Amino acid sequence: EIVMTQSPATLSVSPGERVTLSCRASQTISFNLAWYQQKPGQGPRLLIYDASTRATGIPDRFSGSGSGTEFTLTINSLQSEDFAVYFCQHFNDWPLTFGAGTKVEIK
Amino acid sequence: QVQLVQSGAEMKKPGATVKVSCKASGYTFTSYYITWVRHVPGQGLEWMGWISGYDGKTKYEQSLQGRVIMTTDTPTSTAYMELRNLRSDDTAVYYCARRAPSSGGWYFDFWGRGTLVTVSS
């Protein structure tokens, strides 16, 4: 199975900052990657699919990039509602697998 | 609006069976797949399998084959996930999610809030 590795595990940032989260696949997955945001007590929220396409209703401060094995989620000008855990997920083949997540916390 | 409403928390003993429900609303149930994902405490998300809302076809994660059964009830737009022979390491929050309408990608645009299943003697 494809192992998805996210870094860092935790990111401490101040509101208004720009953050960059990384996700690496153990083998090439083309552009078959999604990013999710999760807050306590809620299910994940789809942010990005196909590595760089924003899902419906997602603000343009969220952007995704990358292909192959290296992917990045960037959040420009972090807002208070953006403090959460972010997961990546590949959908290149079976089984689907997720990264362990990056927690973005208030500095 | 699209909603997936899951059943409440469950506490089970090892060896027992749990059945979690996921009631869909706000869209045509038979036009989408439902997937099940679990989040084990301290670990990442684990994909468990999917079921077609159209014909009930399923695909399960290999490690769960023989213990998991996913079903649907079309008249009530409800999906079910049954996990048998529970072990302590099945303790997790279980999510249902809808596969996003797409040209082929398996990512998920709406999720339930999760159902905590605790397995303990």
GROMACS .gro file of C-alpha atoms in nm:
model
  228
    1GLU     CA    1   0.000   0.000   0.000
    2ILE     CA    2   0.103   0.360  -0.052
    3VAL     CA    3   0.223   0.532   0.264
    4MET     CA    4   0.144   0.901   0.297
    5THR     CA    5   0.380   1.098   0.519
    6GLN     CA    6   0.286   1.445   0.639
    7SER     CA    7   0.516   1.703   0.790
    8PRO     CA    8   0.541   1.867   1.027
    9ALA     CA    9   0.319   1.693   1.280
   10THR     CA   10   0.240   2.026   1.445
   11LEU     CA   11   0.275   2.382   1.327
   12SER     CA   12   0.244   2.677   1.566
   13VAL     CA   13   0.155   2.994   1.380
   14SER     CA   14   0.001   3.335   1.437
   15PRO     CA   15  -0.313   3.459   1.260
   16GLY     CA   16  -0.228   3.632   0.935
   17GLU     CA   17   0.077   3.417   0.865
   18ARG     CA   18   0.124   3.196   0.563
   19VAL     CA   19   0.165   2.826   0.626
   20THR     CA   20   0.292   2.543   0.411
   21LEU     CA   21   0.206   2.182   0.486
   22SER     CA   22   0.380   1.890   0.316
   23CYS     CA   23   0.261   1.547   0.211
   24ARG     CA   24   0.483   1.283   0.056
   25ALA     CA   25   0.371   0.960  -0.109
   26SER     CA   26   0.585   0.645  -0.091
   27GLN     CA   27   0.536   0.597  -0.465
   28THR     CA   28   0.417   0.813  -0.747
   29ILE     CA   29   0.046   0.899  -0.742
   30SER     CA   30   0.033   1.148  -1.031
   31PHE     CA   31  -0.216   1.420  -0.927
   32ASN     CA   32  -0.443   1.181  -0.734
   33LEU     CA   33  -0.437   1.362  -0.403
   34ALA     CA   34  -0.693   1.532  -0.181
   35TRP     CA   35  -0.657   1.753   0.124
   36TYR     CA   36  -0.905   1.774   0.414
   37GLN     CA   37  -0.948   1.995   0.718
   38GLN     CA   38  -1.084   1.855   1.040
   39LYS     CA   39  -1.197   2.032   1.355
   40PRO     CA   40  -1.281   1.863   1.687
   41GLY     CA   41  -1.616   1.685   1.687
   42GLN     CA   42  -1.661   1.720   1.312
   43GLY     CA   43  -1.603   1.506   1.008
   44PRO     CA   44  -1.329   1.607   0.765
   45ARG     CA   45  -1.401   1.883   0.514
   46LEU     CA   46  -1.277   1.848   0.158
   47LEU     CA   47  -1.047   2.137   0.065
   48ILE     CA   48  -0.853   2.032  -0.243
   49TYR     CA   49  -0.875   1.747  -0.493
   50ASP     CA   50  -0.668   1.646  -0.794
   51ALA     CA   51  -0.375   1.801  -0.602
   52SER     CA   52  -0.466   2.161  -0.684
   53THR     CA   53  -0.839   2.205  -0.747
   54ARG     CA   54  -1.031   2.383  -0.471
   55ALA     CA   55  -1.354   2.216  -0.366
   56THR     CA   56  -1.681   2.407  -0.382
   57GLY     CA   57  -1.696   2.693  -0.134
   58ILE     CA   58  -1.332   2.677  -0.026
   59PRO     CA   59  -1.171   3.022   0.009
   60ASP     CA   60  -0.893   3.107  -0.233
   61ARG     CA   61  -0.643   3.148   0.052
   62PHE     CA   62  -0.618   2.766   0.034
   63SER     CA   63  -0.407   2.631  -0.251
   64GLY     CA   64  -0.258   2.295  -0.337
   65SER     CA   65   0.036   2.204  -0.556
   66GLY     CA   66   0.258   1.914  -0.647
   67SER     CA   67   0.252   1.591  -0.841
   68GLY     CA   68   0.414   1.251  -0.833
   69THR     CA   69   0.529   1.206  -0.475
   70GLU     CA   70   0.557   1.557  -0.330
   71PHE     CA   71   0.259   1.775  -0.247
   72THR     CA   72   0.197   2.099  -0.063
   73LEU     CA   73  -0.103   2.271   0.091
   74THR     CA   74  -0.056   2.644   0.139
   75ILE     CA   75  -0.281   2.864   0.348
   76ASN     CA   76  -0.230   3.235   0.291
   77SER     CA   77  -0.312   3.479   0.570
   78LEU     CA   78  -0.426   3.225   0.826
   79GLN     CA   79  -0.766   3.304   0.978
   80SER     CA   80  -0.887   3.201   1.325
   81GLU     CA   81  -1.119   2.940   1.172
   82ASP     CA   82  -0.823   2.771   0.998
   83PHE     CA   83  -0.674   2.630   1.317
   84ALA     CA   84  -0.742   2.260   1.271
   85VAL     CA   85  -0.588   1.930   1.163
   86TYR     CA   86  -0.512   1.880   0.794
   87PHE     CA   87  -0.496   1.540   0.625
   88CYS     CA   88  -0.385   1.435   0.280
   89GLN     CA   89  -0.530   1.129   0.103
   90HIS     CA   90  -0.424   0.956  -0.217
   91PHE     CA   91  -0.669   0.795  -0.455
   92ASN     CA   92  -0.424   0.648  -0.704
   93ASP     CA   93  -0.512   0.286  -0.630
   94TRP     CA   94  -0.642   0.056  -0.357
   95PRO     CA   95  -0.633   0.081  -0.066
   96LEU     CA   96  -0.690   0.451  -0.025
   97THR     CA   97  -0.463   0.580   0.248
   98PHE     CA   98  -0.436   0.898   0.450
   99GLY     CA   99  -0.150   1.083   0.608
  100ALA     CA  100  -0.130   1.108   0.987
  101GLY     CA  101  -0.220   1.476   0.976
  102THR     CA  102  -0.066   1.814   1.054
  103LYS     CA  103  -0.213   2.010   1.342
  104VAL     CA  104  -0.208   2.386   1.286
  105GLU     CA  105  -0.228   2.552   1.627
  106ILE     CA  106  -0.223   2.906   1.754
  107LYS     CA  107   0.122   3.032   1.849
  108GLN     CA  108  -2.833   2.068   0.174
  109VAL     CA  109  -2.641   1.741   0.180
  110GLN     CA  110  -2.631   1.578   0.523
  111LEU     CA  111  -2.504   1.246   0.653
  112VAL     CA  112  -2.640   1.175   1.000
  113GLN     CA  113  -2.479   0.888   1.187
  114SER     CA  114  -2.606   0.679   1.474
  115GLY     CA  115  -2.491   0.732   1.830
  116ALA     CA  116  -2.192   0.607   2.023
  117GLU     CA  117  -2.164   0.238   2.097
  118MET     CA  118  -1.986   0.040   2.365
  119LYS     CA  119  -1.919  -0.325   2.288
  120LYS     CA  120  -1.735  -0.619   2.437
  121PRO     CA  121  -1.461  -0.805   2.247
  122GLY     CA  122  -1.610  -1.056   2.007
  123ALA     CA  123  -1.935  -0.865   1.967
  124THR     CA  124  -2.078  -0.702   1.653
  125VAL     CA  125  -2.153  -0.334   1.595
  126LYS     CA  126  -2.372  -0.184   1.325
  127VAL     CA  127  -2.340   0.188   1.251
  128SER     CA  128  -2.593   0.372   1.038
  129CYS     CA  129  -2.554   0.674   0.813
  130LYS     CA  130  -2.874   0.843   0.694
  131ALA     CA  131  -2.831   1.058   0.386
  132SER     CA  132  -3.044   1.353   0.283
  133GLY     CA  133  -3.031   1.643   0.040
  134TYR     CA  134  -2.925   1.440  -0.265
  135THR     CA  135  -3.021   1.136  -0.471
  136PHE     CA  136  -2.889   0.847  -0.261
  137THR     CA  137  -2.873   0.601  -0.550
  138SER     CA  138  -2.644   0.827  -0.754
  139TYR     CA  139  -2.347   0.817  -0.518
  140TYR     CA  140  -2.110   0.586  -0.338
  141ILE     CA  141  -2.072   0.590   0.039
  142THR     CA  142  -1.736   0.513   0.196
  143TRP     CA  143  -1.650   0.430   0.555
  144VAL     CA  144  -1.336   0.560   0.723
  145ARG     CA  145  -1.226   0.517   1.083
  146HIS     CA  146  -0.998   0.721   1.305
  147VAL     CA  147  -0.819   0.518   1.568
  148PRO     CA  148  -0.708   0.732   1.865
  149GLY     CA  149  -0.352   0.853   1.816
  150GLN     CA  150  -0.339   0.726   1.458
  151GLY     CA  151  -0.442   0.850   1.119
  152LEU     CA  152  -0.754   0.789   0.919
  153GLU     CA  153  -0.808   0.436   0.784
  154TRP     CA  154  -1.021   0.368   0.479
  155MET     CA  155  -1.249   0.067   0.535
  156GLY     CA  156  -1.438   0.027   0.210
  157TRP     CA  157  -1.719   0.160  -0.004
  158ILE     CA  158  -2.067   0.071  -0.115
  159SER     CA  159  -2.259   0.183  -0.421
  160GLY     CA  160  -2.588   0.356  -0.345
  161TYR     CA  161  -2.708   0.238  -0.686
  162ASP     CA  162  -2.658  -0.139  -0.677
  163GLY     CA  163  -2.504  -0.220  -0.339
  164LYS     CA  164  -2.174  -0.326  -0.490
  165THR     CA  165  -1.897  -0.318  -0.231
  166LYS     CA  166  -1.521  -0.305  -0.201
  167TYR     CA  167  -1.352  -0.364   0.134
  168GLU     CA  168  -1.005  -0.298   0.266
  169GLN     CA  169  -0.828  -0.630   0.255
  170SER     CA  170  -0.743  -0.646   0.626
  171LEU     CA  171  -1.114  -0.618   0.714
  172GLN     CA  172  -1.238  -0.880   0.467
  173GLY     CA  173  -1.455  -1.132   0.646
  174ARG     CA  174  -1.533  -0.899   0.939
  175VAL     CA  175  -1.698  -0.601   0.772
  176ILE     CA  176  -2.026  -0.586   0.585
  177MET     CA  177  -2.160  -0.270   0.424
  178THR     CA  178  -2.521  -0.247   0.318
  179THR     CA  179  -2.776   0.010   0.211
  180ASP     CA  180  -3.149   0.058   0.251
  181THR     CA  181  -3.260   0.261  -0.048
  182PRO     CA  182  -3.613   0.353   0.073
  183THR     CA  183  -3.464   0.527   0.377
  184SER     CA  184  -3.142   0.648   0.205
  185THR     CA  185  -2.940   0.484   0.479
  186ALA     CA  186  -2.605   0.311   0.464
  187TYR     CA  187  -2.488   0.066   0.726
  188MET     CA  188  -2.148  -0.062   0.833
  189GLU     CA  189  -2.139  -0.380   1.038
  190LEU     CA  190  -1.814  -0.491   1.198
  191ARG     CA  191  -1.797  -0.837   1.352
  192ASN     CA  192  -1.574  -1.008   1.605
  193LEU     CA  193  -1.472  -0.677   1.756
  194ARG     CA  194  -1.128  -0.634   1.912
  195SER     CA  195  -0.992  -0.362   2.136
  196ASP     CA  196  -0.801  -0.213   1.843
  197ASP     CA  197  -1.131  -0.152   1.663
  198THR     CA  198  -1.195   0.126   1.914
  199ALA     CA  199  -1.225   0.431   1.688
  200VAL     CA  200  -1.448   0.702   1.553
  201TYR     CA  201  -1.622   0.569   1.243
  202TYR     CA  202  -1.718   0.808   0.964
  203CYS     CA  203  -1.933   0.771   0.659
  204ALA     CA  204  -1.865   0.998   0.363
  205ARG     CA  205  -2.004   1.055   0.015
  206ARG     CA  206  -1.783   1.013  -0.286
  207ALA     CA  207  -1.763   1.345  -0.468
  208PRO     CA  208  -1.916   1.363  -0.813
  209SER     CA  209  -1.618   1.344  -1.041
  210SER     CA  210  -1.473   1.184  -1.347
  211GLY     CA  211  -1.320   0.906  -1.147
  212GLY     CA  212  -1.144   1.031  -0.837
  213TRP     CA  213  -1.211   0.867  -0.503
  214TYR     CA  214  -1.228   1.165  -0.269
  215PHE     CA  215  -1.515   1.261  -0.044
  216ASP     CA  216  -1.711   1.584  -0.033
  217PHE     CA  217  -1.953   1.533   0.255
  218TRP     CA  218  -1.887   1.352   0.580
  219GLY     CA  219  -2.088   1.249   0.881
  220ARG     CA  220  -1.988   1.371   1.226
  221GLY     CA  221  -1.862   1.030   1.328
  222THR     CA  222  -1.970   0.750   1.560
  223LEU     CA  223  -1.748   0.652   1.850
  224VAL     CA  224  -1.724   0.276   1.894
  225THR     CA  225  -1.550   0.162   2.211
  226VAL     CA  226  -1.450  -0.202   2.251
  227SER     CA  227  -1.369  -0.300   2.606
  228SER     CA  228  -1.427  -0.590   2.837
   0.00000   0.00000   0.00000
